[in-house]
Coordinates of C-alpha atoms in Angstrom, one line a residue:
M1 CA -42.9 -27.6 -3.1
I2 CA -43.3 -23.9 -2.3
I3 CA -42.8 -21.8 -5.4
L4 CA -42.4 -18.0 -4.9
D5 CA -42.8 -15.1 -7.2
T6 CA -40.8 -11.9 -7.5
C7 CA -43.4 -9.8 -5.8
I8 CA -43.3 -12.0 -2.6
L9 CA -39.4 -12.1 -2.3
E10 CA -38.9 -8.4 -3.1
K11 CA -40.5 -7.7 0.3
V12 CA -38.2 -10.0 2.2
P13 CA -34.9 -8.5 3.3
F14 CA -32.0 -10.9 3.5
D15 CA -31.4 -10.2 7.2
S16 CA -35.0 -10.6 8.3
T17 CA -37.1 -13.0 10.3
S18 CA -39.0 -13.8 7.1
A19 CA -35.8 -14.8 5.3
D20 CA -35.0 -16.9 8.4
L21 CA -38.3 -18.7 8.2
L22 CA -37.9 -19.5 4.5
K23 CA -34.5 -20.9 5.4
T24 CA -36.0 -22.9 8.2
I25 CA -38.7 -24.4 5.9
Q26 CA -36.0 -25.3 3.5
T27 CA -33.6 -26.8 6.0
S28 CA -36.3 -28.9 7.5
G29 CA -36.6 -30.9 4.4
V30 CA -40.4 -31.0 4.7
D31 CA -40.9 -28.6 1.7
V32 CA -38.7 -27.2 -1.0
V33 CA -38.7 -23.4 -1.2
A34 CA -38.1 -22.5 -4.9
V35 CA -38.3 -19.9 -7.6
P36 CA -38.4 -20.2 -11.3
D37 CA -35.1 -19.2 -12.9
I38 CA -36.9 -16.2 -14.5
V39 CA -37.8 -15.0 -11.0
M40 CA -34.1 -15.3 -10.1
I41 CA -33.3 -13.1 -13.1
E42 CA -35.8 -10.6 -12.2
L43 CA -34.7 -10.4 -8.5
T44 CA -31.1 -10.0 -9.7
S45 CA -31.9 -7.4 -12.2
H46 CA -33.8 -5.3 -9.6
R47 CA -30.4 -5.0 -7.7
V48 CA -28.1 -4.7 -10.7
V49 CA -30.0 -2.0 -12.8
P50 CA -30.2 0.6 -9.9
Q51 CA -26.4 0.1 -9.4
R52 CA -25.8 0.5 -13.2
E53 CA -27.8 3.6 -13.2
K54 CA -25.8 5.0 -10.3
H55 CA -22.7 4.2 -12.0
E56 CA -23.7 6.0 -15.2
K57 CA -24.4 9.1 -13.1
A58 CA -21.0 8.8 -11.4
V59 CA -19.2 8.5 -14.7
Q60 CA -21.0 11.5 -16.0
A61 CA -20.2 13.5 -12.9
V62 CA -16.6 12.7 -13.3
E63 CA -16.6 13.7 -17.0
N64 CA -18.4 17.0 -16.2
F65 CA -15.7 17.7 -13.5
A66 CA -12.9 17.0 -15.9
K67 CA -14.5 19.4 -18.5
S68 CA -15.0 22.1 -15.9
L69 CA -11.2 22.4 -15.3
P70 CA -9.3 25.2 -17.0
W71 CA -6.7 22.8 -18.3
P72 CA -6.8 19.4 -20.0
A73 CA -7.4 16.5 -17.5
K74 CA -8.2 12.9 -17.8
A75 CA -10.2 11.9 -14.7
P76 CA -10.2 8.1 -13.9
K77 CA -13.8 6.7 -14.4
P78 CA -15.3 4.5 -11.8
T79 CA -15.5 0.9 -13.0
L80 CA -18.4 -1.5 -12.6
D81 CA -18.4 -5.4 -13.2
L82 CA -22.0 -6.1 -14.0
D83 CA -21.4 -9.9 -14.2
R84 CA -19.8 -10.0 -10.7
L85 CA -22.6 -7.8 -9.3
A86 CA -25.3 -10.1 -10.8
L87 CA -23.5 -13.2 -9.5
H88 CA -23.2 -11.7 -6.0
W89 CA -27.0 -11.0 -5.7
Q90 CA -27.8 -14.4 -7.2
K91 CA -25.7 -16.2 -4.5
R92 CA -27.4 -14.1 -1.9
W93 CA -30.8 -15.2 -3.0
E94 CA -29.6 -18.9 -3.5
E95 CA -28.9 -18.9 0.4
V96 CA -32.8 -18.6 0.8
V97 CA -34.3 -20.4 -2.2
T98 CA -33.7 -23.2 -4.7
V99 CA -33.9 -22.4 -8.4
I100 CA -36.0 -24.5 -10.8
P101 CA -35.6 -24.2 -14.5
T102 CA -38.2 -22.7 -16.9
S103 CA -38.6 -25.0 -19.8
P104 CA -38.3 -23.7 -23.4
A105 CA -42.0 -24.7 -23.9
A106 CA -43.0 -22.5 -21.1
L107 CA -41.0 -19.6 -22.5
R108 CA -42.5 -20.0 -25.9
E109 CA -46.1 -20.2 -24.4
G110 CA -45.3 -17.1 -22.3
I111 CA -44.4 -15.2 -25.5
R112 CA -47.5 -16.4 -27.3
R113 CA -49.8 -15.3 -24.5
E114 CA -48.2 -11.9 -24.3
S115 CA -48.7 -11.5 -28.0
M116 CA -52.3 -12.4 -27.8
A117 CA -52.8 -10.6 -24.4
L118 CA -54.1 -13.9 -22.8
P119 CA -54.0 -14.1 -19.0
P120 CA -51.9 -13.5 -17.0
C121 CA -50.6 -11.1 -19.8
K122 CA -52.5 -7.9 -20.7
R123 CA -52.4 -4.6 -22.5
V124 CA -51.4 -1.4 -20.8
E125 CA -51.7 2.2 -21.9
A126 CA -48.5 4.3 -21.4
S127 CA -47.7 7.7 -22.9
G128 CA -50.6 7.3 -25.4
D129 CA -49.3 4.0 -26.7
T130 CA -50.7 0.5 -26.0
H131 CA -48.1 -2.1 -24.9
K132 CA -48.5 -5.9 -24.3
I133 CA -46.8 -7.1 -21.1
G134 CA -46.7 -10.2 -19.0
G135 CA -44.7 -12.8 -21.0
R136 CA -42.3 -13.4 -18.0
D137 CA -45.4 -13.6 -15.6
A138 CA -46.8 -16.2 -17.9
A139 CA -43.6 -18.2 -18.0
I140 CA -43.4 -18.0 -14.3
W141 CA -47.0 -19.1 -13.9
L142 CA -46.5 -22.1 -16.2
T143 CA -43.4 -23.1 -14.2
A144 CA -45.4 -23.1 -11.0
G145 CA -48.7 -24.4 -11.9
T146 CA -59.7 -22.0 -7.2
S147 CA -60.6 -20.6 -10.3
Y148 CA -58.6 -18.9 -13.1
P149 CA -59.5 -17.3 -16.4
Y150 CA -58.8 -19.1 -19.7
P151 CA -56.2 -20.4 -20.6
M152 CA -54.9 -20.4 -17.0
D153 CA -57.7 -22.8 -15.8
G154 CA -56.5 -25.5 -18.1
D155 CA -52.9 -25.1 -16.7
V156 CA -54.0 -26.5 -13.3
D157 CA -56.6 -29.0 -14.4
N158 CA -54.5 -32.0 -13.8
L159 CA -52.8 -30.7 -10.7
S160 CA -53.6 -32.1 -7.3
N161 CA -53.1 -30.4 -4.0
F162 CA -52.4 -27.1 -5.7
V163 CA -52.8 -23.9 -3.6
H164 CA -52.3 -20.4 -4.7
L165 CA -51.2 -18.0 -1.9
T166 CA -50.9 -14.3 -2.5
T167 CA -49.2 -13.1 0.8
F168 CA -46.2 -14.1 2.9
T169 CA -48.4 -14.2 6.0
E170 CA -50.5 -16.9 4.3
L171 CA -47.5 -18.9 3.5
I172 CA -46.1 -18.8 7.0
S173 CA -49.3 -19.6 8.7
R174 CA -49.9 -22.7 6.5
F175 CA -46.3 -24.1 6.7
A176 CA -44.8 -22.9 9.9
A177 CA -47.0 -22.8 13.0
R178 CA -45.7 -21.0 16.0
S179 CA -44.6 -23.4 18.8
E180 CA -43.0 -23.2 22.3
V181 CA -39.6 -24.5 23.5
D182 CA -38.1 -24.4 26.9
E183 CA -34.9 -22.2 26.9
T184 CA -33.1 -25.0 28.8
V185 CA -33.6 -27.4 26.0
A186 CA -32.5 -24.8 23.5
L187 CA -29.2 -24.2 25.4
K188 CA -28.6 -28.0 25.5
S189 CA -28.8 -28.2 21.7
L190 CA -26.5 -25.1 21.2
T191 CA -23.8 -26.4 23.5
S192 CA -23.6 -29.9 21.9
P193 CA -20.2 -30.8 20.1
E194 CA -22.1 -31.0 16.8
S195 CA -23.3 -27.3 17.2
E196 CA -19.9 -26.1 18.2
K197 CA -18.4 -27.7 15.0
A198 CA -21.1 -26.0 12.9
V199 CA -20.4 -22.6 14.4
L200 CA -16.6 -23.1 13.9
R201 CA -17.3 -23.9 10.2
A202 CA -19.1 -20.7 9.9
A203 CA -16.3 -18.8 11.7
R204 CA -13.7 -20.4 9.2
M205 CA -15.7 -18.7 6.4
A206 CA -16.2 -15.4 8.2
F207 CA -12.8 -14.9 9.7
G208 CA -10.4 -16.5 7.2
I209 CA -8.9 -19.1 9.5
H210 CA -5.8 -19.3 7.3
H211 CA -3.3 -16.5 7.0
R212 CA -3.6 -16.5 3.2
R213 CA -7.4 -16.4 3.1
P214 CA -8.6 -12.7 2.6
T215 CA -11.2 -11.5 5.1
L216 CA -12.6 -8.1 6.2
P217 CA -10.6 -6.6 9.2
F218 CA -12.5 -6.9 12.7
D219 CA -11.6 -5.6 16.1
V220 CA -10.2 -7.9 18.8
S221 CA -9.1 -7.3 22.5
V222 CA -5.6 -8.1 23.5
I223 CA -4.4 -8.2 27.1
R224 CA -1.4 -5.8 27.7
K225 CA 0.3 -7.9 30.5
D226 CA 0.4 -11.4 32.0
I227 CA -2.7 -12.0 34.0
V228 CA -3.2 -15.2 35.8
K229 CA -7.0 -14.8 36.3
Y230 CA -9.3 -13.4 33.6
E231 CA -11.6 -12.1 36.3
D232 CA -8.9 -9.6 37.2
V233 CA -8.8 -8.0 33.7
S234 CA -9.6 -4.3 33.8
A235 CA -10.4 -1.8 30.9
D236 CA -6.8 -0.5 31.3
D237 CA -5.4 -4.0 30.7
L238 CA -7.0 -4.2 27.2
V239 CA -5.9 -2.9 23.9
T240 CA -7.9 -2.9 20.6
V241 CA -6.1 -4.6 17.7
M242 CA -7.4 -4.8 14.0
A243 CA -7.4 -8.4 13.1
H244 CA -7.1 -9.8 9.6
G245 CA -8.1 -13.4 10.5
F246 CA -7.5 -16.2 13.0
R247 CA -4.3 -18.2 12.5
Q248 CA -6.1 -21.4 13.6
A249 CA -9.5 -22.4 14.7
P250 CA -10.3 -20.3 17.8
K251 CA -11.7 -21.8 21.1
L252 CA -15.3 -21.1 21.3
R253 CA -17.8 -20.9 24.1
L254 CA -21.6 -19.8 24.2
D255 CA -22.0 -16.7 26.2
A256 CA -25.8 -15.8 25.9
V257 CA -28.9 -16.2 23.9
R258 CA -31.8 -13.9 23.1
D259 CA -34.9 -13.7 20.8
L260 CA -35.8 -17.4 20.8
T261 CA -38.6 -18.3 18.3
A262 CA -39.9 -21.9 17.6
H263 CA -42.1 -23.2 14.7
Q264 CA -43.7 -26.5 14.1
I265 CA -42.8 -27.7 10.6
G266 CA -44.0 -31.1 9.6
D267 CA -43.5 -33.4 12.6
H268 CA -40.7 -31.5 14.2
V269 CA -40.0 -28.2 16.0
W270 CA -37.4 -25.8 14.7
C271 CA -36.0 -23.1 16.7
S272 CA -34.1 -19.9 15.7
V273 CA -32.2 -17.8 18.3
T274 CA -29.6 -15.1 18.4
A275 CA -26.5 -16.6 20.1
R276 CA -23.5 -14.6 21.4
W277 CA -20.2 -16.5 21.2
L278 CA -16.9 -15.9 22.9
L279 CA -13.8 -16.6 20.7
A280 CA -10.2 -16.8 21.7
G281 CA -7.2 -17.6 19.6
L282 CA -4.2 -16.3 17.6
V283 CA -4.9 -13.6 15.2
S284 CA -2.9 -11.8 12.5
G285 CA -3.3 -8.1 13.0
E286 CA -1.9 -4.7 13.4
R287 CA -1.9 -2.0 16.2
V288 CA -3.6 1.0 14.6
G289 CA -1.3 4.0 14.6
E290 CA 1.7 2.0 15.6
P291 CA 4.8 4.1 14.5
S292 CA 7.3 1.3 14.3
K293 CA 7.4 -0.5 11.0
Y294 CA 8.9 -3.5 12.8
W295 CA 6.0 -4.2 15.1
R296 CA 3.1 -3.0 12.9
D297 CA 2.3 -6.7 11.7
L298 CA 1.6 -8.9 14.7
I299 CA 0.5 -12.4 15.6
L300 CA -1.1 -12.1 19.0
P301 CA -3.5 -14.0 21.4
A302 CA -6.7 -12.2 21.2
A303 CA -10.4 -12.4 22.2
T304 CA -13.6 -11.3 20.5
T305 CA -17.4 -11.7 20.7
W306 CA -19.5 -12.8 17.8
E307 CA -23.3 -12.8 17.4
T308 CA -25.1 -15.2 15.0
R309 CA -28.7 -16.1 14.3
V310 CA -28.7 -19.9 14.3
L311 CA -31.3 -22.6 13.5
F312 CA -31.6 -26.0 15.1
S313 CA -34.3 -28.7 15.8
P314 CA -34.4 -29.9 19.4
T315 CA -36.7 -32.7 18.4
Q316 CA -34.1 -34.0 15.9
P317 CA -30.8 -34.2 17.9
G318 CA -28.9 -35.5 14.8
T319 CA -29.8 -32.5 12.7
P320 CA -26.8 -30.1 12.3
L321 CA -27.1 -26.5 13.5
T322 CA -27.3 -23.9 10.6
V323 CA -26.0 -20.3 10.9
L324 CA -28.7 -18.1 9.3
R325 CA -27.1 -14.7 9.8
R326 CA -24.0 -13.2 11.4
W327 CA -22.9 -9.8 12.7
P328 CA -19.5 -8.3 12.7
P329 CA -17.3 -9.3 15.7
Q330 CA -17.0 -6.9 18.7
C331 CA -14.2 -6.3 21.1
A332 CA -14.4 -8.4 24.3
T333 CA -15.0 -6.4 27.5
P334 CA -13.4 -7.0 30.9
A335 CA -16.8 -8.6 32.1
E336 CA -16.7 -10.9 29.1
F337 CA -13.1 -12.0 29.7
A338 CA -14.3 -13.7 33.0
S339 CA -16.1 -16.3 30.9
M340 CA -13.6 -16.4 28.0
P341 CA -12.0 -19.6 26.9
E342 CA -8.3 -19.8 27.6
L343 CA -6.2 -17.7 25.3
P344 CA -3.0 -19.1 23.6
S345 CA 0.2 -17.9 25.3
M346 CA 2.6 -15.3 24.0
A347 CA 5.1 -18.2 23.5
E348 CA 2.7 -19.9 21.1
A349 CA 2.2 -16.6 19.2
E350 CA 6.0 -16.2 18.9
M351 CA 6.4 -19.7 17.7
E352 CA 3.6 -19.1 15.0
W353 CA 5.3 -15.8 14.0
R354 CA 8.7 -17.5 13.5
K355 CA 7.1 -20.3 11.5
T356 CA 5.5 -17.8 9.2
Q357 CA 8.9 -16.0 8.8
R358 CA 10.7 -19.2 7.9
A359 CA 8.0 -20.1 5.3
E360 CA 8.2 -16.6 3.8
S361 CA 12.1 -16.9 3.6
V362 CA 11.8 -20.3 1.9
R363 CA 9.3 -18.9 -0.7
G364 CA 11.6 -15.9 -1.4
S365 CA 14.7 -18.2 -1.8
Q366 CA 12.7 -20.4 -4.2
F367 CA 11.5 -17.4 -6.2
V368 CA 15.1 -16.1 -6.5
Q369 CA 16.4 -19.6 -7.6
D370 CA 13.7 -19.9 -10.3
L371 CA 14.3 -16.4 -11.6
L372 CA 18.1 -16.9 -11.8
G373 CA 17.6 -20.2 -13.5
E374 CA 15.7 -18.5 -16.3
I375 CA 17.7 -15.3 -16.6
G376 CA 21.1 -16.5 -15.6
D377 CA 24.0 -13.9 -15.7
T378 CA 22.4 -11.8 -18.4
P379 CA 23.3 -8.1 -17.7
L380 CA 20.4 -5.9 -16.9
S381 CA 21.4 -3.5 -19.7
E382 CA 20.8 -6.3 -22.3
L383 CA 17.4 -6.9 -20.9
R384 CA 16.6 -3.2 -21.2
D385 CA 17.8 -3.2 -24.8
G386 CA 15.6 -6.1 -25.7
G387 CA 18.6 -8.4 -26.3
L388 CA 16.7 -11.5 -25.3
P389 CA 13.5 -13.0 -26.7
Y390 CA 12.5 -13.6 -23.1
T391 CA 9.6 -11.2 -22.5
G392 CA 9.0 -10.0 -19.0
A393 CA 12.5 -10.8 -17.8
L394 CA 13.3 -7.2 -17.0
A395 CA 10.1 -6.9 -14.8
R396 CA 10.8 -10.3 -13.1
K397 CA 14.5 -9.4 -12.4
S398 CA 13.5 -6.1 -10.9
A399 CA 10.9 -7.9 -8.8
I400 CA 13.8 -9.5 -6.9
E401 CA 14.6 -6.2 -5.2
R402 CA 11.0 -5.7 -4.3
Q403 CA 10.7 -9.3 -2.9
F404 CA 13.8 -8.8 -0.8
R405 CA 12.6 -5.4 0.5
N406 CA 9.3 -6.9 1.5
M407 CA 11.0 -9.8 3.2
M408 CA 13.2 -7.5 5.1
M409 CA 10.4 -5.2 6.2
H410 CA 8.4 -8.2 7.6
Q411 CA 11.4 -9.9 9.2
G412 CA 11.5 -7.5 12.0
P413 CA 14.7 -6.4 14.0
P414 CA 17.4 -9.1 14.4
D415 CA 17.3 -11.3 17.5
L416 CA 20.0 -10.1 20.0
D417 CA 21.7 -12.1 22.8
E418 CA 21.6 -10.5 26.2
D419 CA 25.3 -9.5 26.0
E420 CA 24.7 -7.8 22.5

């Protein structure tokens, strides 16, 4: 087990080679990369506290602005969810390390050593006052654990194979020796069906492959006209669409790789490489700046490119590929269309759009039926006057109009026969 302290991890950015190496060691199963839960609390606090301080300054700035106006004003204050922020950073760190609990006994001993200024605790001078610090350091040490001062020497007396490393370089040189791998072998591992499934799983999380899963918008390329051969696509044939997610799992193809590194961990070689993928499928999106309200919401066949940093072991074919990092997708260029997987047809896109409209219509109809069953024929005036004990009835009845308006806005123009 490799147990890391706060001072080591603070120097490791999430999107860095160092973080990738820690994930590689963790994924290999040879060693566990862990932190005491007190370290996790410290790491989280180092991200949350600066954000809280910025929030306090922002609130003060808003209040000062409101006071400076020549008339009374109530300016909305920025909000901050500290619990949500802490949970976010904790999850980011848990992508890199495992958390091990600090026992109550270790916490008590840490407080005792701080009060008595026993190593690793100490006294410090600040503003003319003497303070005792290090209780958390002692608890971290006792969770983890050469020659140490009393009482730290007794902490490691009965431990075997215990090594204290003080730099990240020492850690990597001891547990992950550099190795060499032929690029052909790496490409074979990346193009296996198992690797494709792993990348598609990551794409499902990144791109919200379900029209009701929220995701950050990303740019995709759409072909303006019917083209038989993708090799014939030119820049004038492409238009950029802001996508809100793939409707189904896209087709995927490896385009290129770069920055291949390999490390010997235990008995096996582990490789990390930046892989560029070509993705083609149906997307939900919108044409930016489209003036027509009818055609602003779209379902279209589209293509995009996606770069990921992936981890795999060519000496363990059964080990699944792991996506370490990912970057925002980029629009596919005409040159990239030459290697693009086959896009869905416009007929498939129209079929998916109609299926969505039918589903929304059914949901709207069920909403109306449920609401009418609860309210019945009660006049709106009685609901306004509070004639019923049913709370919220007025709001729900008014919601019918909004529901129908939204449905009509998304239905698009009616289908017309040729003679109409």
